[in-house]
Every structure is written in C-alpha cells, then in structure tokens.
Coordinates of C-alpha atoms in Angstrom, one line a residue:
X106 CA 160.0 -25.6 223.8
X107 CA 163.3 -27.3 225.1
X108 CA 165.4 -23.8 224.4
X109 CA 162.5 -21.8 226.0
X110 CA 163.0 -23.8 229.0
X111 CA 166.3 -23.4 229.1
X112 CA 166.4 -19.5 228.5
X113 CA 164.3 -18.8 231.5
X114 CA 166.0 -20.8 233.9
X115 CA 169.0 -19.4 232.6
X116 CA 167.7 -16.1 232.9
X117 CA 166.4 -17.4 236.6
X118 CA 169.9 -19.0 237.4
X119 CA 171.7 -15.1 236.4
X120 CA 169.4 -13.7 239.3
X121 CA 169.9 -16.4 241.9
X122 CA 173.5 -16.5 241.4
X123 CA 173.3 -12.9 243.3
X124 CA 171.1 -13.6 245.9
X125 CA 173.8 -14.3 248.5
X126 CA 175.9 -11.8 247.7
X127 CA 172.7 -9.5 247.8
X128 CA 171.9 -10.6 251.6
X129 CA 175.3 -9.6 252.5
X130 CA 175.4 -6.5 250.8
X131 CA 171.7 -5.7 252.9
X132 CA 172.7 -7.1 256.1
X133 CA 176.1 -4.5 255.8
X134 CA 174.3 -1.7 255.1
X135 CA 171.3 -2.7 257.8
X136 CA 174.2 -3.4 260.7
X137 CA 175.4 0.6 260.0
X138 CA 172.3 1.7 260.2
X139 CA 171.2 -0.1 263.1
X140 CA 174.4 0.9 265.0
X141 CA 173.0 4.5 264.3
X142 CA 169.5 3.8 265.7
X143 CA 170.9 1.7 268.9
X144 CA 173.1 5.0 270.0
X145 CA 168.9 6.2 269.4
X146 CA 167.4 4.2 271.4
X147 CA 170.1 5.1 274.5
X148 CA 169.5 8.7 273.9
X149 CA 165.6 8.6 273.6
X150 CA 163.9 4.8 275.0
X151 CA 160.6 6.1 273.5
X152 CA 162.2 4.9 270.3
X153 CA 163.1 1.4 269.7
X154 CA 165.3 -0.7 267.2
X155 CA 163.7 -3.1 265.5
X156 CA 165.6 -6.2 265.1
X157 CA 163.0 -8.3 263.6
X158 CA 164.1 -7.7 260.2
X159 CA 165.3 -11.0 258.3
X160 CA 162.0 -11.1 256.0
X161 CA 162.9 -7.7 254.8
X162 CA 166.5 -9.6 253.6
X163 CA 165.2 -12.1 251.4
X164 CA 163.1 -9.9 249.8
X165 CA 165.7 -7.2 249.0
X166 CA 167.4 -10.7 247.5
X167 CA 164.5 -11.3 245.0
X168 CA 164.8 -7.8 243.7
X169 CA 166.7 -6.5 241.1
X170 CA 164.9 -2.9 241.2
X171 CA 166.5 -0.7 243.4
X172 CA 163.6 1.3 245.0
X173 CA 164.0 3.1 248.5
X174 CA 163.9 0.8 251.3
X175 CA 161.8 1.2 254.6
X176 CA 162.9 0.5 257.8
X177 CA 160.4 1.3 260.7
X178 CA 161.1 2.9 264.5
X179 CA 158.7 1.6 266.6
X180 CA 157.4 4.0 269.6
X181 CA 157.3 2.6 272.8
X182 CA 154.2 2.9 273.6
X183 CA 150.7 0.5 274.6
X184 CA 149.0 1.5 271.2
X185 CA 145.8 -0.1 272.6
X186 CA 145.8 2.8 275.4
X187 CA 145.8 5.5 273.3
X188 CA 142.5 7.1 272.0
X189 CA 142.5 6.6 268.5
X190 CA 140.0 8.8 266.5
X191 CA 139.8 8.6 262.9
X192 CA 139.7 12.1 261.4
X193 CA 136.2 13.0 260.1
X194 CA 138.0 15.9 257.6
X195 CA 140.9 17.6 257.0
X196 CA 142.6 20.4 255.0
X197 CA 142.6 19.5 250.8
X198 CA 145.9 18.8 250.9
X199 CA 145.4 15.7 253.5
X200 CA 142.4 15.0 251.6
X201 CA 143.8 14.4 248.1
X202 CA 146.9 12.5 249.9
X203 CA 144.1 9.8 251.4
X204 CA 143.0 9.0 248.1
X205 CA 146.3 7.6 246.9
X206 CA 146.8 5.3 250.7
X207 CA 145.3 1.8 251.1
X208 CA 143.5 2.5 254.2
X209 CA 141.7 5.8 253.2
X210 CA 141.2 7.1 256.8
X211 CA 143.4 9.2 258.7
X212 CA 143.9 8.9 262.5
X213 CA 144.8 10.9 265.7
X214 CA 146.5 9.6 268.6
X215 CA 145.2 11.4 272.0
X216 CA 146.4 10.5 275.2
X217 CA 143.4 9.6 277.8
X218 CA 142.4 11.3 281.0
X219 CA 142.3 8.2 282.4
X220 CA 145.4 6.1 281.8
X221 CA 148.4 6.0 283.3
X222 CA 152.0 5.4 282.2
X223 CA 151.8 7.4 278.8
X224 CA 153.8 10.4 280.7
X225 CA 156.6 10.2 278.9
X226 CA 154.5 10.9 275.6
X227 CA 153.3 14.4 277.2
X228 CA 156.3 16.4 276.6
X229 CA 156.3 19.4 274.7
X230 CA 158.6 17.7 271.9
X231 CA 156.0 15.1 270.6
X232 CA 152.9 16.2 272.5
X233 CA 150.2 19.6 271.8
X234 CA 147.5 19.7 274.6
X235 CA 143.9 19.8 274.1
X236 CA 140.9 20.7 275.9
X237 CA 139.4 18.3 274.3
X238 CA 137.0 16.5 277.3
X239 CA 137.8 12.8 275.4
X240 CA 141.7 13.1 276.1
X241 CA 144.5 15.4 277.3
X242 CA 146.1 16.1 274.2
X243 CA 147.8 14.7 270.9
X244 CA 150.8 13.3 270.2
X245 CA 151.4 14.5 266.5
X246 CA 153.8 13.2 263.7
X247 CA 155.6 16.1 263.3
X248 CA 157.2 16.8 266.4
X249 CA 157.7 12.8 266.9
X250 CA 159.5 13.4 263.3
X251 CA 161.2 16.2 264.4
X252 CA 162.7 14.7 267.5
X253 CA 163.5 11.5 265.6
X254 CA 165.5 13.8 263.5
X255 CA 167.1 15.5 265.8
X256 CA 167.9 11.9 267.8
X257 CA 169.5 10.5 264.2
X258 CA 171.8 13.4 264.0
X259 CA 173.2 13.2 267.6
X260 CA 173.4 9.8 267.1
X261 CA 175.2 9.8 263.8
X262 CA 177.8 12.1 265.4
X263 CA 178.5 10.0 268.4
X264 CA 178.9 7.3 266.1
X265 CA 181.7 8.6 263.5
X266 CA 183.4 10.5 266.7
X267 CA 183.7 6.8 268.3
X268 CA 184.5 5.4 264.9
X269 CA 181.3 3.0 265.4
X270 CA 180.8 3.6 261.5
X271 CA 183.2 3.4 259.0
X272 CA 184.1 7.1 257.0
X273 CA 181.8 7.2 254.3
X274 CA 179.8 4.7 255.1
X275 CA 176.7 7.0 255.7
X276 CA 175.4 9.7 254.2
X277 CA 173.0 11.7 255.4
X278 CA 172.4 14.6 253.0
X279 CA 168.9 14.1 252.6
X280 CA 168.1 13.6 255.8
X281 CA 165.0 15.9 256.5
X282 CA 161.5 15.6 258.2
X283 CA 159.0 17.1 255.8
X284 CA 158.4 14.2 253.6
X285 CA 156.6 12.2 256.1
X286 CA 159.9 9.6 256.5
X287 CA 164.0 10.7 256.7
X288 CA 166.4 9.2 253.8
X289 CA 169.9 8.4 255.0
X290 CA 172.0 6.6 252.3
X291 CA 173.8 3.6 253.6
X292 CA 177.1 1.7 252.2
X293 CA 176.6 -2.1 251.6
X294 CA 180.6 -2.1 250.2
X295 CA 180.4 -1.2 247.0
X296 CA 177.0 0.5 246.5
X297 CA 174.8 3.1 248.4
X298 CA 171.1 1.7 249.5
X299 CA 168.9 4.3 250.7
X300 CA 166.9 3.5 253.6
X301 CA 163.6 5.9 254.3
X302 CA 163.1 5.9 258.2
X303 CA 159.8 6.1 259.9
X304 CA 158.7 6.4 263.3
X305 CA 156.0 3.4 263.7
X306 CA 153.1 2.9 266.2
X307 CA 152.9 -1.4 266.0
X308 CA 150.0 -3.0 266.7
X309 CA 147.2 -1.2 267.1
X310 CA 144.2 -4.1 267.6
X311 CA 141.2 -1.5 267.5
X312 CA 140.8 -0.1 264.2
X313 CA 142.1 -2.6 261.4
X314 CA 139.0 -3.2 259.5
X315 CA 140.0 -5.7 256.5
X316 CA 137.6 -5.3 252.9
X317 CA 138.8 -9.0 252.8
X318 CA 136.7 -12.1 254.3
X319 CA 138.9 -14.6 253.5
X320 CA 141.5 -15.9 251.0
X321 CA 141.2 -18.6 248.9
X322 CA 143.4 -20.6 246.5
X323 CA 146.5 -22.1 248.5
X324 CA 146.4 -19.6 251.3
X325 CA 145.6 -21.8 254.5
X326 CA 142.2 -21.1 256.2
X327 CA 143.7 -19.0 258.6
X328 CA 145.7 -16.7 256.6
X329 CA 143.9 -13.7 257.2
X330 CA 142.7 -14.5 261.1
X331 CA 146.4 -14.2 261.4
X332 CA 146.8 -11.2 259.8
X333 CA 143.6 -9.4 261.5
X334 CA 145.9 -10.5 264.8
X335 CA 149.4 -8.7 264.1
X336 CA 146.7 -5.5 263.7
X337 CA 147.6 -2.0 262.6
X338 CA 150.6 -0.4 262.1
X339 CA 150.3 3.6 262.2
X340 CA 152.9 5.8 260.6
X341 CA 152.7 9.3 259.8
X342 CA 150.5 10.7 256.8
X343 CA 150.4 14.4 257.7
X344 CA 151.7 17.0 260.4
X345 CA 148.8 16.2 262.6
X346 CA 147.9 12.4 261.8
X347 CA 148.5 8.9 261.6
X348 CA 147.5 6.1 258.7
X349 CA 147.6 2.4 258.4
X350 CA 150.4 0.9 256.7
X351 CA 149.7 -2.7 255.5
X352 CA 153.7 -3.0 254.3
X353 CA 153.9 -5.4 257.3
X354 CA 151.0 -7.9 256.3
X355 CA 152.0 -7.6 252.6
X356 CA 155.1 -9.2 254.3
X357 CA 153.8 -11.5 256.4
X358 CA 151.5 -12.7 252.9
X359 CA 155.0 -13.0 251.1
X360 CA 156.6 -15.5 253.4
X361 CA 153.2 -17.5 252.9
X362 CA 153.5 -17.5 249.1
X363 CA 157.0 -18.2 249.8
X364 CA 156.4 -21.4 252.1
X365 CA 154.0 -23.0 248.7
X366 CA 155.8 -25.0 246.4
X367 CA 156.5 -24.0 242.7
X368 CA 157.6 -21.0 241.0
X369 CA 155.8 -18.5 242.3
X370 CA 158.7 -16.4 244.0
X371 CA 161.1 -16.8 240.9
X372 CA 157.9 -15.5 238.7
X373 CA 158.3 -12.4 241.1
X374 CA 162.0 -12.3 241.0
X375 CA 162.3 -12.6 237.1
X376 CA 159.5 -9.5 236.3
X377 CA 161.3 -7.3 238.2
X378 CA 164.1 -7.9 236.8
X379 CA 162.7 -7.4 233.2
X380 CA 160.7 -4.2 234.9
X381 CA 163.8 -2.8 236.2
X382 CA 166.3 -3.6 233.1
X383 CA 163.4 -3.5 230.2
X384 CA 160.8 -1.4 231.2
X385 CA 162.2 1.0 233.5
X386 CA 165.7 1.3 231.4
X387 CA 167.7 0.5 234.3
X388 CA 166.3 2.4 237.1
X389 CA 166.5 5.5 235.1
X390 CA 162.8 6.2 234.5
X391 CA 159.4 6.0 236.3
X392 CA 157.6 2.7 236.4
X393 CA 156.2 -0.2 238.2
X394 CA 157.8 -1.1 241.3
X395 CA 158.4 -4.2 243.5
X396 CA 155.4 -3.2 245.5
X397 CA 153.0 -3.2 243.2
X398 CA 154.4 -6.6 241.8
X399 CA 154.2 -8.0 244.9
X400 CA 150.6 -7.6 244.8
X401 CA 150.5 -8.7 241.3
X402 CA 151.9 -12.6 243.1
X403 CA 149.2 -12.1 245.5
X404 CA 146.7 -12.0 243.5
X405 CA 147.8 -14.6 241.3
X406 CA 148.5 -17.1 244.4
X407 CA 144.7 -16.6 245.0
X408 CA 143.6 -17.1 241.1
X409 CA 145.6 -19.8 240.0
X410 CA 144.7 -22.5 243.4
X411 CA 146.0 -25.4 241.7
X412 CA 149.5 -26.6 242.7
X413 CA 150.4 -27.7 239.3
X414 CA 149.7 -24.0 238.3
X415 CA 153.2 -23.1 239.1
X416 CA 155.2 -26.3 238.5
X417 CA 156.2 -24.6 235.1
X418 CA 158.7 -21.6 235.3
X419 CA 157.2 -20.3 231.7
X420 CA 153.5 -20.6 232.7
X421 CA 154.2 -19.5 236.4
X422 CA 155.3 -16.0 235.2
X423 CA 152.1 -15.6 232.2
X424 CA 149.9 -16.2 235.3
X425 CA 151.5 -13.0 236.6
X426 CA 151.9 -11.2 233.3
X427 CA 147.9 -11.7 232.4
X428 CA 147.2 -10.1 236.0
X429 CA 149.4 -7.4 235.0
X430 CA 148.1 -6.9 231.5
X431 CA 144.6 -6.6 232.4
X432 CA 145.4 -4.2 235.5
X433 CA 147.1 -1.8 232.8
X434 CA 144.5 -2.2 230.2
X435 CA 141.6 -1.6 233.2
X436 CA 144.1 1.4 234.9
X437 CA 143.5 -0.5 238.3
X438 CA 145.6 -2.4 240.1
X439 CA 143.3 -3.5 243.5
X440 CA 145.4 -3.8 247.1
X441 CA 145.2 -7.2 248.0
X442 CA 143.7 -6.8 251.5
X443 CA 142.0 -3.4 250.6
X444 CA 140.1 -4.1 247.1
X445 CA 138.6 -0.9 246.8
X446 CA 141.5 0.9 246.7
X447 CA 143.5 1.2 243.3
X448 CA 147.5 0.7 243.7
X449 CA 147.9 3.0 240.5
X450 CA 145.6 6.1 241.2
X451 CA 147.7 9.3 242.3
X452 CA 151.1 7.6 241.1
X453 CA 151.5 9.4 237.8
X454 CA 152.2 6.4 235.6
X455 CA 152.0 6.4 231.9
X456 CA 149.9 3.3 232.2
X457 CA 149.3 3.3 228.2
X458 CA 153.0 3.5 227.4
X459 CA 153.3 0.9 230.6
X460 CA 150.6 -1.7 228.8
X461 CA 152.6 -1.7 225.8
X462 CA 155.7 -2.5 227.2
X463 CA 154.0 -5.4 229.4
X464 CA 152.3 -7.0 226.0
X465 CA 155.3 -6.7 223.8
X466 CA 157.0 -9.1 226.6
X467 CA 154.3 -11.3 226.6
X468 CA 154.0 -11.9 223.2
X469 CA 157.8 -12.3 222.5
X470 CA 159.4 -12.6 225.8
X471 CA 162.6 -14.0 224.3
X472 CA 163.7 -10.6 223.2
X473 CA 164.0 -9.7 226.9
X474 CA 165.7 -12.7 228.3
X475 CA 168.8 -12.3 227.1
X476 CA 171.8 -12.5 229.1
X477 CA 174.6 -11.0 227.0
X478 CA 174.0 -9.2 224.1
X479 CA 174.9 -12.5 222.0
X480 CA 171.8 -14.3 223.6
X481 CA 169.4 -12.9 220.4
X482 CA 166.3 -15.6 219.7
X483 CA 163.4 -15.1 217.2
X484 CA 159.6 -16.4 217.7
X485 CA 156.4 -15.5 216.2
X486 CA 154.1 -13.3 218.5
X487 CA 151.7 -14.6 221.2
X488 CA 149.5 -12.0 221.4
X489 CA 146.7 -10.8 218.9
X490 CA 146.0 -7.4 218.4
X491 CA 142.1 -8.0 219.8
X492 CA 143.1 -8.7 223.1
X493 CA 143.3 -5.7 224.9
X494 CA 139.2 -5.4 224.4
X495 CA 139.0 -8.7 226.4
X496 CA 141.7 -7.7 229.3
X497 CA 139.0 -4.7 230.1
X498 CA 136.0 -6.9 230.9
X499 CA 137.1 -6.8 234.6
X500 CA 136.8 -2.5 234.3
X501 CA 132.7 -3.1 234.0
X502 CA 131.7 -6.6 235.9
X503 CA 134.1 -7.0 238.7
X504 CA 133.0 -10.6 237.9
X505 CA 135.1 -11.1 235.3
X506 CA 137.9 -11.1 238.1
X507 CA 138.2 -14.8 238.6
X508 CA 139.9 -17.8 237.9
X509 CA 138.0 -18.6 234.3
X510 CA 138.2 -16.0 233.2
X511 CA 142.2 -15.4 233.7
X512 CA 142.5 -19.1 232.5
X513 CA 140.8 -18.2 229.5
X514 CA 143.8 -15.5 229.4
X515 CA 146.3 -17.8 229.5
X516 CA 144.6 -20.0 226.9
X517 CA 145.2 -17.1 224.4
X518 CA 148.3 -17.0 225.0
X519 CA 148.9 -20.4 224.7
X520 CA 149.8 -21.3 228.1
X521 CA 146.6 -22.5 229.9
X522 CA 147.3 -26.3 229.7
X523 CA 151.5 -26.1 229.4
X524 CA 151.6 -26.3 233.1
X525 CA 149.3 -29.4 233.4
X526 CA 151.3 -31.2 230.4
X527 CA 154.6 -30.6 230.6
X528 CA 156.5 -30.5 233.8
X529 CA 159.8 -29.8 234.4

C-alpha cells in the first residue's frame, strides 16, 4: 500500500508543480483579452468588462484538459425590468437544442411600456419592435451578437494600431456570430487558449426555479439559499432567445467544495488529467470534459458527508470514479442543481467505449499513473466482471442513488473502509 501511496501523490505532486505557472499563463492571456473588451466597453457602455474573474483562474489551474474557455460580457442592463417570457414553442431546431441545456426553457427579453431607462436597448442594432400589447418590443441575441462582433473587431484594431496588444498575440480567425458565442484565440506566451465570448444578462431574480431543495453532505445549510440569490444568468440559445446558464453557480459550488478539507479538489485535478492524457489520447479525441467532472465532485461532496471520506488521496478519487462508473453504465449523468436533466444526452459520446476506459482505471489504476515511461507497476485487478449489472440499479430505482449504496461500491472495490483506517 506504501508504493500506492506514493504513486498518486507523485502523480498529484507532477500536476501541482504547474499550477503557478498555469495561473500566469491564464492571467496573460485574460489581460490581452481584457484590453480588447475595455477598448469595448468605451466604444459601446451597454457592454461591460467583467473583472470578477479570479475563480475562473484556479480552476483553469486544476485542469489539465484543454477545453474552450468562457468568458461572459455582461449587458448593462436592470434584468429585473425587462419582461421575461418563457417561450411556449419554437421552430424544431430550437426545440431539439433545449433538450441537450440544463434549464429546458427558452426565454425572450421584451422591453415594457412602462419602464423607463431601457432606451438605449431600443435601437435598431439589438432591438425588433412588437405590437405586442405586454411590451414594446424584443431585444434578440442575434443582433446583440452581431453588434458585439462588430464592437470586438473595432476594438481589436484600435488595439494592434496603438500597439496595446503584442503582434500575434491574438487571433481572431474564428471569430464569427452564428454559433451562439465568438472564439478569439489568445497567447498565454508559449501556447494559444481559446476563449469563447458571450454577451450575458447577470442576475435575473424572477425566473430561476431550482429542481433542488437543499444539499446535504458537507454543503452548509445555506448553500443553495445562496445560490437561489446570485439568480439567473441568460445567454443566448437561439436567434430570437435567451436560456439559463448555471456555469456561474457550478462555480460558486466549486469554491465551496474547495473551502472543505481533504482531497476532494486534487481527486478532480488528477481524473482530468488521466481523462485528458488516457482517455481522451491527449486532447486529440472526443470525451468527457472538465464540466462534466466537475459535476461528478459535486455529486460526490454530497454522497460521501463524512469528513474522513476524503482524508485518503486513493479512496478520495474511487468516490469519484464509482460516480463515474455508474453514470456510464446508466448513460446519465444528472446536473447537480437540475436532476432531471441528463449532462450526456445530445453530446454524441461513445459512452460504452467511455465505461470501459473508466473501469480499466479503476481496476488497475497504476497503469495510468505513470510519470515517465519508466514508472511501469503491476497489480491484480479490482474489478469483477459482474459489476457493471450492479452500477445500473440507479437506471430503474432512482433510490439506489444514495450514500449505501455507492459505499457498497467502494466496498467492491476494496476501498470502503481504507479511508477510515489508514490516514495519511
């Protein structure tokens, strides 16, 4: 047990050692691309910079995955004056695109009869009128995408022509409206991170309705009161409306898990770097991503209460993998804050080929742990061949999604008790 110890906080160690590097490398590419969206803000004040951004830098620190990042524009704008409808219908296209969001409704933003200081959001470039006797008209994502575009470019001009941004330190190539968000590539020194930007509508306290009741486990009592408070962030989901992004209060969760004591983070930090390296060869091939194992940590921060749950580096990261496994074997991966919506439906994931990947780690995670090529250990398997039956009880009695029965999980593993018997 001593060298199994040892290997994972070595492999632990390899990924901490670049976590201040990869701050810096973040916070180089986030200063260019702020400097862009400041010369934004002076050309259009209806769309702000967001400096509130430090949470999204320790995060990009745990990863080793290199998925797109997001980085929001909030609209100034009172939400909480706008008329926000939820859309009753829409085309098929819009339709088969809700299925795959966490918030399955779609919204439009109409600006009141009745309310003043929301002029400047009745221009023709964000704006369509209406005769609709509820509200003047609708401000729509496309033309607030369209102008945002428009705004990036002028801005990334002035910038280069002032020599604001260093030569090659941005590329924007990609950058186009009609994926719902605009990709601009950003230096951090030595590698390109690209950034996916995308006009926001903060805090919307009217229509974020929570499936949750409460939390349990270690999450303090008023985990989720706090939460309901931030309320809704609105971001584009088609040409004509708006959805609810939860990225935000996924974050906010984060920095709570992060706060608890034990090993719950460096769990995180080490399956993504096995998903990333192992799984997803690199980066080269479709897979899980740090999203969806961020909600794999949530879940387990809820499962496994007990401090001394995560005191053990080993056991801390089964009590992820056996969330994993059983979400693979059952095809359903359920949103933390949004249960009834699966996190794997519409993605196109090989989830079979994805479940055997998982379970060969689990049973001999030592083959994945190496360093160096030269770091080669041997161990006898972990894992039965009967226990993909048991990891699909949860697919037919959602009751089976508790704490006895993951601990019973772990127990065949062999991991159940290791925490409670061997610190570290």
């Amino acid at each position: 047990m001593e060298v199994k110890i040892s290997l994972w906080h070595h492999y632990l160690h390899a990924i901490q050692s670049r976590e201040t590097p990869k701050i810096q490398d973040y916070q180089r590419a986030e200063n260019v691309l702020l400097t862009v969206l400041e010369r934004v803000q002076e050309l259009d004040s209806r769309f702000q910079v967001d400096y509130s951004r430090d949470l999204e830098a320790f995060h990009f620190a745990l990863r080793t995955s290199e998925d797109d990042l997001t980085i929001e524009v909030p609209l100034w704008v009172n939400s909480d004056a706008l008329l926000v409808q939820e859309a009753r219908d829409g085309g098929l296209e819009e339709r088969g695109l809700r299925e795959n969001l966490p918030s399955p409704a779609s919204y439009s933003l109409g600006v009141p009869w009745d309310v003043a200081g929301l002029e400047r959001w009745m221009t023709e470039d964000v704006f369509s009128p209406s005769k609709s006797p509820e509200c003047q008209g609708y401000i729509l994502p496309s033309k607030v995408l369209r102008r945002l575009k428009e705004l990036l470019v002028a801005a990334i001009v002035h910038c280069k022509h002032h020599c604001l941004i260093m030569p090659g330190s941005l590329n924007a190539a990609n950058l186009k409206e009609e994926d719902l968000h605009m990709s601009l590539l950003v230096s951090s020194g030595w590698r390109m991170i690209r950034f996916n930007i995308i006009p926001v509508l903060k805090k919307n306290h009217k229509i974020l309705h929570l499936q949750r009741k409460q939390l349990a486990g270690e999450f303090p009592d008023d985990s989720l009161e706090k939460i309901q408070r931030q309320g809704a962030d609105l971001i584009p989901s088609s040409s004509h409306h708006w959805r609810i992004s939860t990225d935000n209060l996924i974050t906010k969760l984060l920095s709570i898990v992060g706060s608890l004591k034990g090993h719950r983070l460096d769990s995180l930090s080490i399956l993504d770097r096995v998903n990333n390296e192992g799984w997803r060869e690199g980066g080269k091939k479709a897979g899980l991503t740090f999203d969806h194992l961020k909600m794999v940590l949530l879940w387990a921060t809820e499962l496994f209460p007990s401090p001394e749950d995560w005191s053990d580096l080993e056991s801390s990261v089964y009590r992820l993998l056996v969330i994993l496994l059983c979400c693979l074997a059952t095809k359903k991966l359920p949103h933390f804050l949004f249960p009834q919506h699966n996190l794997f439906q519409g993605q196109g994931l090989d989830l079979n080929s994805l479940y055997q990947q998982v379970e060969q780690f689990a049973g001999q995670p030592e083959q994945f742990l190496k360093i160096h090529v030269t770091h080669l250990f041997s161990s006898s398997p972990r894992i039965d061949n009967g226990i993909k039956a048991f990891l699909q009880l949860p697919a037919n009695n959602q009751t089976y999604w508790d704490t006895a029965y993951f601990d019973v999980l772990l127990d065949k593993v062999g991991i159940c008790h290791h925490a409670r018997q061997h610190g570290e």
